[in-house]
Structures are given as structure tokens and as C-alpha cells.
Short mmCIF file of C-alpha atoms in Angstrom, two decimals:
data_model
loop_
_atom_site.label_atom_id
_atom_site.label_comp_id
_atom_site.label_asym_id
_atom_site.label_seq_id
_atom_site.Cartn_x
_atom_site.Cartn_y
_atom_site.Cartn_z
CA UNK A 1 71.19 118.04 63.67
CA UNK A 2 71.21 118.39 67.48
CA UNK A 3 74.74 117.70 68.73
CA UNK A 4 75.49 116.85 72.30
CA UNK A 5 78.63 116.54 74.39
CA UNK A 6 78.19 113.35 76.57
CA UNK A 7 79.90 110.35 77.98
CA UNK A 8 80.40 106.92 76.36
CA UNK A 9 80.84 104.11 78.83
CA UNK A 10 83.78 101.68 78.72
CA UNK A 11 85.55 99.32 81.24
CA UNK A 12 84.40 96.74 83.51
CA UNK A 13 81.16 96.47 85.52
CA UNK A 14 82.48 97.96 88.83
CA UNK A 15 85.43 99.87 87.16
CA UNK A 16 83.84 101.83 84.41
CA UNK A 17 85.60 104.73 82.76
CA UNK A 18 84.14 107.02 80.08
CA UNK A 19 85.12 108.79 76.81
CA UNK A 20 83.90 112.39 76.38
CA UNK A 21 82.47 112.37 72.88
CA UNK A 22 80.65 114.74 70.46
CA UNK A 23 77.64 112.76 69.23
CA UNK A 24 74.19 113.16 67.63
CA UNK A 25 71.61 113.27 70.23
CA UNK A 26 69.49 110.51 68.56
CA UNK A 27 72.40 107.98 68.49
CA UNK A 28 72.62 105.35 71.44
CA UNK A 29 74.81 105.85 74.41
CA UNK A 30 77.77 103.73 73.22
CA UNK A 31 76.97 104.05 69.50
CA UNK A 32 78.44 106.24 66.74
CA UNK A 33 80.02 109.58 67.68
CA UNK A 34 81.42 112.44 65.64
CA UNK A 35 84.51 113.19 67.63
CA UNK A 36 86.20 112.01 70.79
CA UNK A 37 87.48 115.02 72.85
CA UNK A 38 88.61 113.46 76.14
CA UNK A 39 88.25 110.83 78.78
CA UNK A 40 86.91 110.74 82.37
CA UNK A 41 87.94 108.06 84.94
CA UNK A 42 85.98 108.43 88.25
CA UNK A 43 87.74 105.53 89.92
CA UNK A 44 90.85 107.54 90.96
CA UNK A 45 90.75 110.25 93.64
CA UNK A 46 90.70 112.88 92.51
CA UNK A 47 88.97 111.83 89.29
CA UNK A 48 91.20 111.76 86.20
CA UNK A 49 89.98 114.07 83.35
CA UNK A 50 91.67 114.44 80.09
CA UNK A 51 90.14 116.98 77.71
CA UNK A 52 90.91 118.79 74.57
CA UNK A 53 89.88 122.35 75.78
CA UNK A 54 90.16 123.95 72.24
CA UNK A 55 87.97 121.40 70.67
CA UNK A 56 85.46 121.46 73.38
CA UNK A 57 85.36 125.23 73.28
CA UNK A 58 84.79 125.21 69.58
CA UNK A 59 81.83 122.73 69.79
CA UNK A 60 80.20 124.81 72.55
CA UNK A 61 80.57 127.96 70.49
CA UNK A 62 79.02 125.99 67.59
CA UNK A 63 75.99 125.18 69.73
CA UNK A 64 76.69 121.82 71.10
CA UNK A 65 74.74 120.96 74.32
CA UNK A 66 76.56 119.14 77.16
CA UNK A 67 74.76 116.61 79.44
CA UNK A 68 74.79 117.41 83.20
CA UNK A 69 77.86 115.45 83.95
CA UNK A 70 79.78 116.76 81.00
CA UNK A 71 78.72 120.28 81.92
CA UNK A 72 80.30 119.76 85.32
CA UNK A 73 83.43 118.32 83.82
CA UNK A 74 83.70 121.29 81.30
CA UNK A 75 83.14 123.67 84.34
CA UNK A 76 85.89 121.99 86.31
CA UNK A 77 88.26 122.20 83.41
CA UNK A 78 87.44 125.92 82.81
CA UNK A 79 85.90 125.46 79.31
CA UNK A 80 82.73 127.21 80.25
CA UNK A 81 84.68 130.08 81.66
CA UNK A 82 86.58 130.43 78.36
CA UNK A 83 83.30 130.38 76.46
CA UNK A 84 81.91 133.09 78.69
CA UNK A 85 85.13 135.16 78.16
CA UNK A 86 85.07 134.68 74.40
CA UNK A 87 81.44 135.79 74.28
CA UNK A 88 82.44 138.91 76.09
CA UNK A 89 85.22 139.56 73.72
CA UNK A 90 82.74 139.18 70.72
CA UNK A 91 80.41 141.62 72.26
CA UNK A 92 83.22 144.12 72.87
CA UNK A 93 82.65 144.10 76.67
CA UNK A 94 86.53 143.12 77.30
CA UNK A 95 89.59 142.80 75.18
CA UNK A 96 91.28 139.54 74.23
CA UNK A 97 94.26 140.38 76.40
CA UNK A 98 91.93 140.82 79.52
CA UNK A 99 90.17 137.66 78.68
CA UNK A 100 93.51 135.79 78.36
CA UNK A 101 94.69 137.18 81.64
CA UNK A 102 91.62 136.11 83.51
CA UNK A 103 91.84 132.71 81.98
CA UNK A 104 95.61 132.32 82.92
CA UNK A 105 94.78 133.50 86.52
CA UNK A 106 92.03 131.03 86.89
CA UNK A 107 94.16 128.05 85.48
CA UNK A 108 97.07 128.90 87.90
CA UNK A 109 94.57 129.18 90.84
CA UNK A 110 92.90 125.86 89.90
CA UNK A 111 96.10 124.11 89.59
CA UNK A 112 97.12 125.17 93.04
CA UNK A 113 93.83 123.88 94.46
CA UNK A 114 94.32 120.45 92.72
CA UNK A 115 97.82 120.10 93.87
CA UNK A 116 96.89 121.02 97.47
CA UNK A 117 94.05 118.50 97.37
CA UNK A 118 96.33 115.78 96.10
CA UNK A 119 98.93 116.61 98.85
CA UNK A 120 96.13 116.42 101.46
CA UNK A 121 94.93 113.07 100.13
CA UNK A 122 98.44 111.78 100.34
CA UNK A 123 98.82 113.08 103.86
CA UNK A 124 95.49 111.54 104.90
CA UNK A 125 96.36 108.18 103.30
CA UNK A 126 99.73 108.15 105.20
CA UNK A 127 97.79 108.99 108.51
CA UNK A 128 95.21 106.44 107.81
CA UNK A 129 97.77 103.69 107.26
CA UNK A 130 99.66 104.84 110.49
CA UNK A 131 96.42 104.59 112.41
CA UNK A 132 95.82 101.10 111.16
CA UNK A 133 99.15 99.99 112.03
CA UNK A 134 98.93 101.44 115.54
CA UNK A 135 95.42 99.84 116.01
CA UNK A 136 96.84 96.44 114.86
CA UNK A 137 99.81 96.77 117.21
CA UNK A 138 97.42 97.50 120.15
CA UNK A 139 95.41 94.49 119.33
CA UNK A 140 98.50 92.32 119.07
CA UNK A 141 99.68 93.67 122.46
CA UNK A 142 96.32 93.00 124.13
CA UNK A 143 96.30 89.49 122.55
CA UNK A 144 99.83 88.83 123.86
CA UNK A 145 98.92 90.03 127.27
CA UNK A 146 95.85 87.79 127.42
CA UNK A 147 98.06 84.82 126.40
CA UNK A 148 100.66 85.63 129.02
CA UNK A 149 97.84 85.93 131.67
CA UNK A 150 96.50 82.56 130.76
CA UNK A 151 99.92 81.07 130.92
CA UNK A 152 100.47 82.66 134.34
CA UNK A 153 97.07 81.32 135.58
CA UNK A 154 97.89 77.87 134.25
CA UNK A 155 101.39 77.95 135.89
CA UNK A 156 99.73 79.08 139.17
CA UNK A 157 97.20 76.20 138.97
CA UNK A 158 99.96 73.70 138.15
CA UNK A 159 102.07 74.98 141.10
CA UNK A 160 99.10 74.76 143.44
CA UNK A 161 98.34 71.21 142.35
CA UNK A 162 102.00 70.32 142.90
CA UNK A 163 101.98 71.83 146.24
CA UNK A 164 98.75 70.00 147.30
CA UNK A 165 100.11 66.68 146.02
CA UNK A 166 103.41 67.24 147.97
CA UNK A 167 101.50 68.18 151.04
CA UNK A 168 99.54 64.92 150.82
CA UNK A 169 102.81 62.89 150.37
CA UNK A 170 104.17 64.43 153.42
CA UNK A 171 101.13 63.81 155.34
CA UNK A 172 101.25 60.06 154.38
CA UNK A 173 104.93 59.80 155.23
CA UNK A 174 104.36 61.68 158.48
CA UNK A 175 101.36 59.28 159.36
CA UNK A 176 103.40 55.99 158.69
CA UNK A 177 106.00 56.30 161.50
CA UNK A 178 103.36 56.77 164.13
CA UNK A 179 101.72 53.46 163.23
CA UNK A 180 104.93 51.36 163.45
CA UNK A 181 105.62 52.14 167.19
CA UNK A 182 102.16 51.03 168.07
CA UNK A 183 102.74 47.71 166.34
CA UNK A 184 106.04 47.29 168.08
CA UNK A 185 104.26 47.85 171.46
CA UNK A 186 101.67 45.20 170.71
CA UNK A 187 104.51 42.70 169.71
CA UNK A 188 106.36 43.42 173.05
CA UNK A 189 103.16 42.98 174.95
CA UNK A 190 102.56 39.76 173.25
CA UNK A 191 106.08 38.42 173.97
CA UNK A 192 105.96 39.40 177.72
CA UNK A 193 103.10 36.87 178.84
CA UNK A 194 104.82 34.14 176.90
CA UNK A 195 107.95 34.81 178.97
CA UNK A 196 105.96 34.81 182.14
CA UNK A 197 104.41 31.39 181.39
CA UNK A 198 107.76 29.91 180.73
CA UNK A 199 108.98 31.12 184.09
CA UNK A 200 105.94 29.71 185.94
CA UNK A 201 106.39 26.27 184.40
CA UNK A 202 109.97 26.10 185.64
#
């Protein structure tokens, strides 16, 4: 029976996660499986991988063939390296102590890289949030400046209109007294001939 190490899909349409399973190569993707050895969630950053390394190693040594994605997952978790080291021990190329030492060194180095990546992602997230806040504050300041400018322009227009209205009122007020003396002169001229006629009659 051909045995494969592959992924079984679960979850929602746009938020799928996967179980890492040992299954017969002839069974459907989400069908029957022999054993579940872990899970893989690509929705997080970095991706969350839970894997039973010992069980995966045993299945690999027994001849199970991983799919491309599962091969990358096993390589990321170091299972393929352990398989390579164990084959070297079986052939007598290295001792078990050297294999274990190489494995432990690789694990510590990998954990350091993963923790560094997580810290970098956290720092980048903080920086991106800070940049977004700064951009929003700049937009807000520009909007407030535009509103203040419009208010100043409206106030200037209103002040100009008031000044023009006041100037018209002043001009009208200044023009009215000039017309009254002319009327008085006309009335005095009309009264003078009347007085002369009365004197001539006497």
C-alpha cells in the first residue's frame, strides 16, 4: 500500500487550515486517513505548524512519501534532517551522539531565527501602525487648515460686503444735506418776489 504524508483541508472558504495526515494515496483528499500527525495554519504570520516529529520521522523511515507542501513543512521542522542523520547512523558514517549534537544545534539555531522573525514582524507592525497614525494626523491637519482658510475667506468677504454697505449708507447720508440747502434757496427766492409785489401795491 502506497502511503502519503499530505494535508487534509478544514475551515472556512477564505480561512482554511490543514491537518497533516498519513493516508493511503488512493483515498480522497479529505477522506479516510491512517493517522493525524499535526496541523498547519497558513493564516497566521509566521504560519503555525504543530507536528509530531517522532511519528513523522518513523513514517518517513518506513517509506511514506510526502507531498510537496508537506515536504517543505517537514524540512522547516527539521524532520528531513533527522531522517538524513539517522540514515548516516545506520550506515555507520557518524555516531548517534554526533547526530544528536547536530540535531540540537540545528534546533537552537532555528528557534533563534523564528524568534528574530517574530520580533521583526512585531516591530514592523508597530512601525506601520505609527505611520498610519501619522498619515491620518497629517490629513486631519490639512483638512482643518482648509476649513480655517475657507472660514477666513468667508469672513473677509462678509467684512468687505459690510464695508461696501457702510460706504453706500455714508454716501447717501452725505448726499442728502446738499439737496436741502438748494430747496431752501428755492423757497427764499419764491418768497422774495411775493414780498416785492406787496410793497408795490402799497
